[in-house]
PDB file of C-alpha atoms in Angstrom:
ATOM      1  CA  UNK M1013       0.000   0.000   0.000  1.00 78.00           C
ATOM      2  CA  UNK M1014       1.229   2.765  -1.078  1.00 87.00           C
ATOM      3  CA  UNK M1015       1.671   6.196   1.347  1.00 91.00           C
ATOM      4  CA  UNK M1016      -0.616   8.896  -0.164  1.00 93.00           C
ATOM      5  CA  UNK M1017       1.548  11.584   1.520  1.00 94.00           C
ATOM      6  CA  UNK M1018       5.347  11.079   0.576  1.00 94.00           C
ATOM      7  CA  UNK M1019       4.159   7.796  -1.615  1.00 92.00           C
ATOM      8  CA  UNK M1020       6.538   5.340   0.089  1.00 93.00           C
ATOM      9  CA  UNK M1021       5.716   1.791  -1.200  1.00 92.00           C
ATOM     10  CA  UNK M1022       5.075   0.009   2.069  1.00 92.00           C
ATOM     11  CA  UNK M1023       2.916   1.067   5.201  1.00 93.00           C
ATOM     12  CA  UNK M1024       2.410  -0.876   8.742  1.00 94.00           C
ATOM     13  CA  UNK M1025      -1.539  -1.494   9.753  1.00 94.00           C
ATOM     14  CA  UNK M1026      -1.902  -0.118  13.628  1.00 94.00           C
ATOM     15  CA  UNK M1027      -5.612  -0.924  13.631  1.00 93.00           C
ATOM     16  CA  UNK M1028      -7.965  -3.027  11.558  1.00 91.00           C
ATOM     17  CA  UNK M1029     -11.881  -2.723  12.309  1.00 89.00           C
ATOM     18  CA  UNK M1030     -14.831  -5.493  10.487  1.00 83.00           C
ATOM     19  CA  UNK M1031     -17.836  -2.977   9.032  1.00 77.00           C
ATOM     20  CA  UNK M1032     -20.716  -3.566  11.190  1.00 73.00           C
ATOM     21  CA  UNK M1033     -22.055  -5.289   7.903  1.00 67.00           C
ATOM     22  CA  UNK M1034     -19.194  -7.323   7.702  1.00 66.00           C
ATOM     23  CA  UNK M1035     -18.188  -6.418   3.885  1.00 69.00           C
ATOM     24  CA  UNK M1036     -15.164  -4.632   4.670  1.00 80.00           C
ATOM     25  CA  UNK M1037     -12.303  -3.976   6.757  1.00 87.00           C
ATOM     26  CA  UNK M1038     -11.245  -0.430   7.968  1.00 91.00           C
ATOM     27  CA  UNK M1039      -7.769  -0.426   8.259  1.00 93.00           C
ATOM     28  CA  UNK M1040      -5.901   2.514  10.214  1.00 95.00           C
ATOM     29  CA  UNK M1041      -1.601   2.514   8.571  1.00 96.00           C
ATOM     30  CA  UNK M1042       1.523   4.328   9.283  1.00 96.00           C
ATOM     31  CA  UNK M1043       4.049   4.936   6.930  1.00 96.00           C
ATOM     32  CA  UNK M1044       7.615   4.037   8.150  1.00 95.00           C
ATOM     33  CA  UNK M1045       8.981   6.925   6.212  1.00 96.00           C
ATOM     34  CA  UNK M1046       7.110   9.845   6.905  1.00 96.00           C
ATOM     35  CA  UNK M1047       5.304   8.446  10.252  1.00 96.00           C
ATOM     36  CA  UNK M1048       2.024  10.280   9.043  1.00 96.00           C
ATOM     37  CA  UNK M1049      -0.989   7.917   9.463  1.00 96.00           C
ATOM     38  CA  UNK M1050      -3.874   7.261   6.752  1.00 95.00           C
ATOM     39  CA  UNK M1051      -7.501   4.807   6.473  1.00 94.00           C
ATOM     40  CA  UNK M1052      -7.833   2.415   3.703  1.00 92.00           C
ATOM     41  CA  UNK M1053     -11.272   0.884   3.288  1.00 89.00           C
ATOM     42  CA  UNK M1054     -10.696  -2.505   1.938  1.00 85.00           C
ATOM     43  CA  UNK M1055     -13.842  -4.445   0.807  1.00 79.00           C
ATOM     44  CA  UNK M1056     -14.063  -7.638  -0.902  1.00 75.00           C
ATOM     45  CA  UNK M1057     -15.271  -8.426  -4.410  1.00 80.00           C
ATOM     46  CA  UNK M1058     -18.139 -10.323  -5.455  1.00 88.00           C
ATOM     47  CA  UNK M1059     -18.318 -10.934  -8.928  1.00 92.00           C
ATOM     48  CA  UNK M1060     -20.819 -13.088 -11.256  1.00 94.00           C
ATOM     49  CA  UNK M1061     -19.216 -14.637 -14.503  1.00 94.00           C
ATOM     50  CA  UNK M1062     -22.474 -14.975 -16.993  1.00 92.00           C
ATOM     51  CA  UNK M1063     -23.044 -17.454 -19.785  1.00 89.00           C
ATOM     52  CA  UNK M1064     -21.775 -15.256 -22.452  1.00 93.00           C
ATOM     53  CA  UNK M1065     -18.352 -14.888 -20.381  1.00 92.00           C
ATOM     54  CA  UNK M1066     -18.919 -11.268 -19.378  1.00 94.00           C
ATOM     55  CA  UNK M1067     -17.951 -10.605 -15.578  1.00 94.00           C
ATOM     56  CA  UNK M1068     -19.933  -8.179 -13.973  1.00 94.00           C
ATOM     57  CA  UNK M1069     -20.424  -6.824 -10.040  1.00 91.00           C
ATOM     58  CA  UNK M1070     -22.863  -8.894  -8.023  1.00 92.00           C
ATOM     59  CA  UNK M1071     -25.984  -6.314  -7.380  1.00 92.00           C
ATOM     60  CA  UNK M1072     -28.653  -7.371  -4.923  1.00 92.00           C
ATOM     61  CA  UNK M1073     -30.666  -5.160  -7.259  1.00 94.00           C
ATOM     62  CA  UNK M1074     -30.370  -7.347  -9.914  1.00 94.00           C
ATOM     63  CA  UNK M1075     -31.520 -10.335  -7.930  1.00 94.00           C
ATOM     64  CA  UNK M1076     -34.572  -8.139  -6.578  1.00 95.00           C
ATOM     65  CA  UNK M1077     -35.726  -7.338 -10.425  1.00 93.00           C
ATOM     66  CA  UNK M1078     -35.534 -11.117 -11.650  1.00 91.00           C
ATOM     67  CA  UNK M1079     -37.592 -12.101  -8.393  1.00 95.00           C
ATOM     68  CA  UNK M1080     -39.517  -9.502  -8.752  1.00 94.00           C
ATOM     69  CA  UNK M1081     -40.909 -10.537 -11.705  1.00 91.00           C
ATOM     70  CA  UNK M1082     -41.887 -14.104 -10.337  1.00 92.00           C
ATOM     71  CA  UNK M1083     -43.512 -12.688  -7.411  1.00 93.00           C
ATOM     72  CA  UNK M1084     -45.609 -10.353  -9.036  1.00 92.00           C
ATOM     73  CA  UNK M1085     -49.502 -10.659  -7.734  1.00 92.00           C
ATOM     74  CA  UNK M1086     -48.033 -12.133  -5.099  1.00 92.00           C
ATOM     75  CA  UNK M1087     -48.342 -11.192  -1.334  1.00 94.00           C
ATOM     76  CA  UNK M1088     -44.316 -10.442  -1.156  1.00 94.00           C
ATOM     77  CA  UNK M1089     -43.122  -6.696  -0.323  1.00 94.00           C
ATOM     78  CA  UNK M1090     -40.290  -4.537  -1.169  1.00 94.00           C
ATOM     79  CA  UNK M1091     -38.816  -5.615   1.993  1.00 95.00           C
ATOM     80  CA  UNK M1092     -39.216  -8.875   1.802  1.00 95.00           C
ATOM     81  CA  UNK M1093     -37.410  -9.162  -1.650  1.00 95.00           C
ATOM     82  CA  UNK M1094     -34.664  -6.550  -0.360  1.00 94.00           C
ATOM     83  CA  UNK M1095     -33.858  -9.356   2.915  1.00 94.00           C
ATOM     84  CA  UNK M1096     -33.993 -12.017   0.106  1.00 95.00           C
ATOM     85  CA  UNK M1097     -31.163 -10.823  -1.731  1.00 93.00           C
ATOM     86  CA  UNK M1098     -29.319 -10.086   1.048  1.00 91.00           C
ATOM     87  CA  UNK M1099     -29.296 -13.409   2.018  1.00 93.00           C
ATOM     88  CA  UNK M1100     -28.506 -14.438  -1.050  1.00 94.00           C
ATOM     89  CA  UNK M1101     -25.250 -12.603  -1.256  1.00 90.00           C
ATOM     90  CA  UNK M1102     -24.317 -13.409   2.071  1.00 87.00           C
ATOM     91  CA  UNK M1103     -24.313 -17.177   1.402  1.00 91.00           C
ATOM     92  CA  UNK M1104     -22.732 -16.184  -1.605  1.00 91.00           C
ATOM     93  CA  UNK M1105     -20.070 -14.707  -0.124  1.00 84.00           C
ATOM     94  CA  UNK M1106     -19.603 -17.217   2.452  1.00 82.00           C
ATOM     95  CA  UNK M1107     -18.736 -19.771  -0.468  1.00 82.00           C
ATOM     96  CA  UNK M1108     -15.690 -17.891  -0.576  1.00 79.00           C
ATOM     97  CA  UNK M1109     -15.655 -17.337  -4.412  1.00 84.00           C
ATOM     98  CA  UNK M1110     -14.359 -14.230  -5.749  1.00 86.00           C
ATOM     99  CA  UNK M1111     -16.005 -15.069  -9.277  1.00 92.00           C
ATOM    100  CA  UNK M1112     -19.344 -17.191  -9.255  1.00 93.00           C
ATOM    101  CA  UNK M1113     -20.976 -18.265 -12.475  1.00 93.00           C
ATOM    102  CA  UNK M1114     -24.788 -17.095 -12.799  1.00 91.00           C
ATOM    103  CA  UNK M1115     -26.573 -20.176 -12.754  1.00 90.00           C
ATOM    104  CA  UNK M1116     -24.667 -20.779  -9.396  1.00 92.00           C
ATOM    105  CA  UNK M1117     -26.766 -17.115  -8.306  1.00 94.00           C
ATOM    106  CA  UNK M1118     -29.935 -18.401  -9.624  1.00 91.00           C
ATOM    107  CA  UNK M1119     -29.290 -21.677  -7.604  1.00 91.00           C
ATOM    108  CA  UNK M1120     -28.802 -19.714  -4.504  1.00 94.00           C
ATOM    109  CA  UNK M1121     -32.522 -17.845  -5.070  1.00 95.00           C
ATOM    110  CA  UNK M1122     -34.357 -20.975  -4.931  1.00 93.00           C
ATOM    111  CA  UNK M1123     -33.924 -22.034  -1.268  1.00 93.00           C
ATOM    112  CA  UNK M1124     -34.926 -18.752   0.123  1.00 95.00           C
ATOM    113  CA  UNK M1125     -37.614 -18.163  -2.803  1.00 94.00           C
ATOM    114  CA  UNK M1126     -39.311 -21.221  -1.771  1.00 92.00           C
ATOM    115  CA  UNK M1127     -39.440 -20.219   2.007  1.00 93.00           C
ATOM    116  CA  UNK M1128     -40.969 -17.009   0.905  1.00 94.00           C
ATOM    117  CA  UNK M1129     -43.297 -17.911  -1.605  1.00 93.00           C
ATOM    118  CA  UNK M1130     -44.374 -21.329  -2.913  1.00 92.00           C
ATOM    119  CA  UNK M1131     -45.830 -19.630  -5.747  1.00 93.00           C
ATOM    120  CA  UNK M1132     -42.824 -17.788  -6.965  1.00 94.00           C
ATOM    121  CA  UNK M1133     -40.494 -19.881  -6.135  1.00 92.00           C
ATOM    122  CA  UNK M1134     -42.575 -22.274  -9.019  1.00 91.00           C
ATOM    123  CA  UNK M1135     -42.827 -19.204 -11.260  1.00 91.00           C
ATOM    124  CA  UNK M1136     -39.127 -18.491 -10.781  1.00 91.00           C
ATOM    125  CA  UNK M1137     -38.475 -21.979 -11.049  1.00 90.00           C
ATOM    126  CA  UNK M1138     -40.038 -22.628 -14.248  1.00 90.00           C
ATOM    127  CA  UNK M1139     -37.600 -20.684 -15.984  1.00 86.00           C
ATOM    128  CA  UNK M1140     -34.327 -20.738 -14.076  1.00 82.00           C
ATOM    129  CA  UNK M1141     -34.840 -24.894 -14.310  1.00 82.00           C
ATOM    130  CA  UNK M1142     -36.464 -24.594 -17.927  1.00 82.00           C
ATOM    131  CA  UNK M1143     -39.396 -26.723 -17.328  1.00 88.00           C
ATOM    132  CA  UNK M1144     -40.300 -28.342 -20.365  1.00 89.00           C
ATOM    133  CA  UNK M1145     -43.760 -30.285 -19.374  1.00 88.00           C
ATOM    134  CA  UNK M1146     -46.062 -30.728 -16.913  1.00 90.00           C
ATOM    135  CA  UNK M1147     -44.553 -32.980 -15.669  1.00 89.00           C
ATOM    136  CA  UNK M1148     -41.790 -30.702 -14.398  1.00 89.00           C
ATOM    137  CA  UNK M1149     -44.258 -28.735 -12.481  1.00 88.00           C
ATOM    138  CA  UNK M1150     -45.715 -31.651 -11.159  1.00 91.00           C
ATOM    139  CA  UNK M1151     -42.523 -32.951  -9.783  1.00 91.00           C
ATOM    140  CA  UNK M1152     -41.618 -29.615  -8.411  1.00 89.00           C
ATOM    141  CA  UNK M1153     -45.278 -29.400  -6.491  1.00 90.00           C
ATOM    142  CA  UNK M1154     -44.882 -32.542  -5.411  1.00 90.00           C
ATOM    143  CA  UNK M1155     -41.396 -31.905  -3.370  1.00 89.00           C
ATOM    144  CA  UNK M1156     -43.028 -28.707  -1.814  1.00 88.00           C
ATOM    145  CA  UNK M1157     -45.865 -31.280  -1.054  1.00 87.00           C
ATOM    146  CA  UNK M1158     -43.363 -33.399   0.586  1.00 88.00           C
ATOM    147  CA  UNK M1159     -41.584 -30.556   2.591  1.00 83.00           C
ATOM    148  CA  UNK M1160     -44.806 -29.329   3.681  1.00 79.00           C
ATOM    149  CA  UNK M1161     -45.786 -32.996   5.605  1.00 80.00           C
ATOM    150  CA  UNK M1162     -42.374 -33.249   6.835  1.00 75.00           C
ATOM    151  CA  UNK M1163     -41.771 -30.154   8.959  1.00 65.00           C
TER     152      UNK M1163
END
């Protein structure tokens, strides 16, 4: 790290803080050349590698607009979508992959779509698994069916 004052190429960390979020570290340096002190924000870098091969930021907005569209009609609120997609990117980030493909962030919707909203997480499902048939759907009722009777 360089020293923004007298731009020394190394610097000593005196204090390093978590966010309250937990996505980044506040780190507090000296510089062992000029002794002047500086803050460095350091946060770490989700990023979703798409079919096509185009990398891109992860955006919880994103993930809100595709669910979105499956739970429209639906009894689901802003907030509820907004807590969604935070939990999606927190158990995407706990994978501990820098890069993670986008079928891998669809994946990660479905668990917490289908505690939120049977219907949606069908509608969702439908496309994200490309159901073909009926009998797709059927299947897929059929394990919410199943989850349902066993808790």
């Amino acid at each position: 790290m360089y020293c923004p004052f007298c731009q020394f190429t190394d610097s000593k960390v005196v204090d390093s803080r978590i966010s309250d979020d937990g996505t980044s570290i506040r780190r507090r340096r000296e510089c062992p050349s000029c002794k002047r002190r500086f803050t460095t924000l350091e946060t770490f870098s989700l990023s979703v590698v798409k079919r096509s091969g185009v990398v891109e930021a992860f955006s919880r907005d994103k993930v809100v607009s595709g669910v979105r569209k499956a739970c429209q009609g639906r009894p689901v609120s802003d907030r509820d979508l907004a807590l969604l997609a935070a939990q999606v990117e927190e158990y995407l980030r706990c994978s501990g992959l820098a890069m993670i493909p986008a079928d891998e962030v669809g994946k990660a919707i479905l668990p917490y779509l289908r505690k939120l909203d049977q219907i949606a997480y069908l509608r969702f499902a439908s496309v994200y698994c490309a159901f073909d048939n009926l009998d797709d759907f059927q299947s897929a009722i059929d394990a919410l069916r199943a989850e349902k009777e066993d808790s």
